[in-house]
PDB file of C-alpha atoms in Angstrom:
ATOM      1  CA  MET A 228      92.853  20.645 127.446  1.00 54.00           C
ATOM      2  CA  LYS A 229      94.611  23.335 125.304  1.00 54.00           C
ATOM      3  CA  THR A 230      92.593  26.117 126.882  1.00 58.00           C
ATOM      4  CA  GLY A 231      93.705  24.892 130.253  1.00 57.00           C
ATOM      5  CA  ILE A 232      97.336  24.837 129.147  1.00 57.00           C
ATOM      6  CA  GLY A 233      97.061  28.206 127.489  1.00 55.00           C
ATOM      7  CA  GLY A 234      95.503  29.575 130.635  1.00 60.00           C
ATOM      8  CA  GLY A 235      98.078  28.438 132.611  1.00 67.00           C
ATOM      9  CA  THR A 236     100.828  29.587 130.709  1.00 72.00           C
ATOM     10  CA  GLY A 237      99.263  33.010 130.624  1.00 74.00           C
ATOM     11  CA  GLU A 238      98.949  33.145 134.317  1.00 83.00           C
ATOM     12  CA  ALA A 239     102.453  32.045 134.755  1.00 85.00           C
ATOM     13  CA  GLY A 240     103.643  34.871 132.555  1.00 85.00           C
ATOM     14  CA  ARG A 241     101.671  37.379 134.314  1.00 88.00           C
ATOM     15  CA  LEU A 242     103.141  36.346 137.774  1.00 90.00           C
ATOM     16  CA  LEU A 243     106.489  36.191 136.366  1.00 91.00           C
ATOM     17  CA  ALA A 244     106.112  39.891 134.981  1.00 89.00           C
ATOM     18  CA  GLU A 245     104.881  41.034 138.335  1.00 90.00           C
ATOM     19  CA  TYR A 246     107.894  39.461 139.923  1.00 91.00           C
ATOM     20  CA  TYR A 247     110.431  41.080 137.657  1.00 88.00           C
ATOM     21  CA  LEU A 248     108.781  44.346 138.273  1.00 85.00           C
ATOM     22  CA  LYS A 249     108.677  44.235 141.872  1.00 86.00           C
ATOM     23  CA  LEU A 250     112.353  43.293 141.603  1.00 85.00           C
ATOM     24  CA  ALA A 251     113.097  46.181 139.384  1.00 79.00           C
ATOM     25  CA  GLU A 252     111.561  48.643 141.757  1.00 76.00           C
ATOM     26  CA  GLU A 253     113.788  47.443 144.631  1.00 78.00           C
ATOM     27  CA  VAL A 254     116.900  47.730 142.496  1.00 77.00           C
ATOM     28  CA  PHE A 255     116.121  50.948 140.978  1.00 70.00           C
ATOM     29  CA  PRO A 256     113.175  52.829 142.180  1.00 67.00           C
ATOM     30  CA  VAL A 257     111.239  54.815 139.595  1.00 72.00           C
ATOM     31  CA  ILE A 258     108.816  57.900 140.119  1.00 80.00           C
ATOM     32  CA  GLU A 259     106.981  58.918 137.190  1.00 83.00           C
ATOM     33  CA  VAL A 260     106.464  62.727 136.818  1.00 86.00           C
ATOM     34  CA  ASP A 261     104.289  64.589 134.219  1.00 90.00           C
ATOM     35  CA  ALA A 262     106.492  66.547 131.494  1.00 92.00           C
ATOM     36  CA  GLY A 263     106.717  70.124 132.458  1.00 92.00           C
ATOM     37  CA  ARG A 264     106.048  69.697 136.155  1.00 93.00           C
ATOM     38  CA  ARG A 265     108.487  71.330 138.640  1.00 93.00           C
ATOM     39  CA  VAL A 266     110.107  69.006 141.038  1.00 90.00           C
ATOM     40  CA  ASP A 267     112.491  69.370 143.965  1.00 91.00           C
ATOM     41  CA  VAL A 268     115.352  66.864 144.250  1.00 84.00           C
ATOM     42  CA  ILE A 269     116.998  66.176 147.522  1.00 85.00           C
ATOM     43  CA  ILE A 270     120.220  64.013 147.615  1.00 82.00           C
ATOM     44  CA  THR A 271     120.565  62.195 150.985  1.00 85.00           C
ATOM     45  CA  GLU A 272     123.518  60.208 150.231  1.00 86.00           C
ATOM     46  CA  GLY A 273     126.645  60.977 148.291  1.00 85.00           C
ATOM     47  CA  THR A 274     128.640  58.821 145.880  1.00 81.00           C
ATOM     48  CA  GLU A 275     131.709  59.443 143.744  1.00 84.00           C
ATOM     49  CA  LEU A 276     130.989  59.755 140.084  1.00 78.00           C
ATOM     50  CA  ALA A 277     134.219  58.523 137.895  1.00 83.00           C
ATOM     51  CA  PRO A 278     134.495  60.282 134.557  1.00 83.00           C
ATOM     52  CA  ARG A 279     134.227  58.059 131.450  1.00 80.00           C
ATOM     53  CA  LYS A 280     136.577  58.049 128.431  1.00 80.00           C
ATOM     54  CA  THR A 281     134.735  59.073 125.339  1.00 75.00           C
ATOM     55  CA  THR A 282     135.628  59.616 121.833  1.00 74.00           C
ATOM     56  CA  TYR A 283     133.853  62.543 120.120  1.00 70.00           C
ATOM     57  CA  ALA A 284     133.654  62.592 116.406  1.00 66.00           C
ATOM     58  CA  THR A 285     134.953  65.498 114.301  1.00 64.00           C
ATOM     59  CA  ARG A 286     133.662  67.111 111.358  1.00 66.00           C
ATOM     60  CA  GLU A 287     135.966  64.988 109.089  1.00 63.00           C
ATOM     61  CA  GLY A 288     134.427  61.719 110.697  1.00 56.00           C
ATOM     62  CA  LYS A 289     137.610  60.745 112.558  1.00 55.00           C
ATOM     63  CA  GLY A 290     137.139  59.820 116.129  1.00 49.00           C
TER      64      GLY A 290
END
């Protein structure tokens, strides 16, 4: 009985992980590229980038 429950729980966890991976790919597609490899990036749609307010630390440690 314990084996059946453990197996069912493991399978449910695997299915849940697959679901979230698929959901993440739809929201934010990721393309893995080896380090040091040259790539071309083509931007097909524009968007406005709003600047963020940031605080830079000074040498005295005051922001």
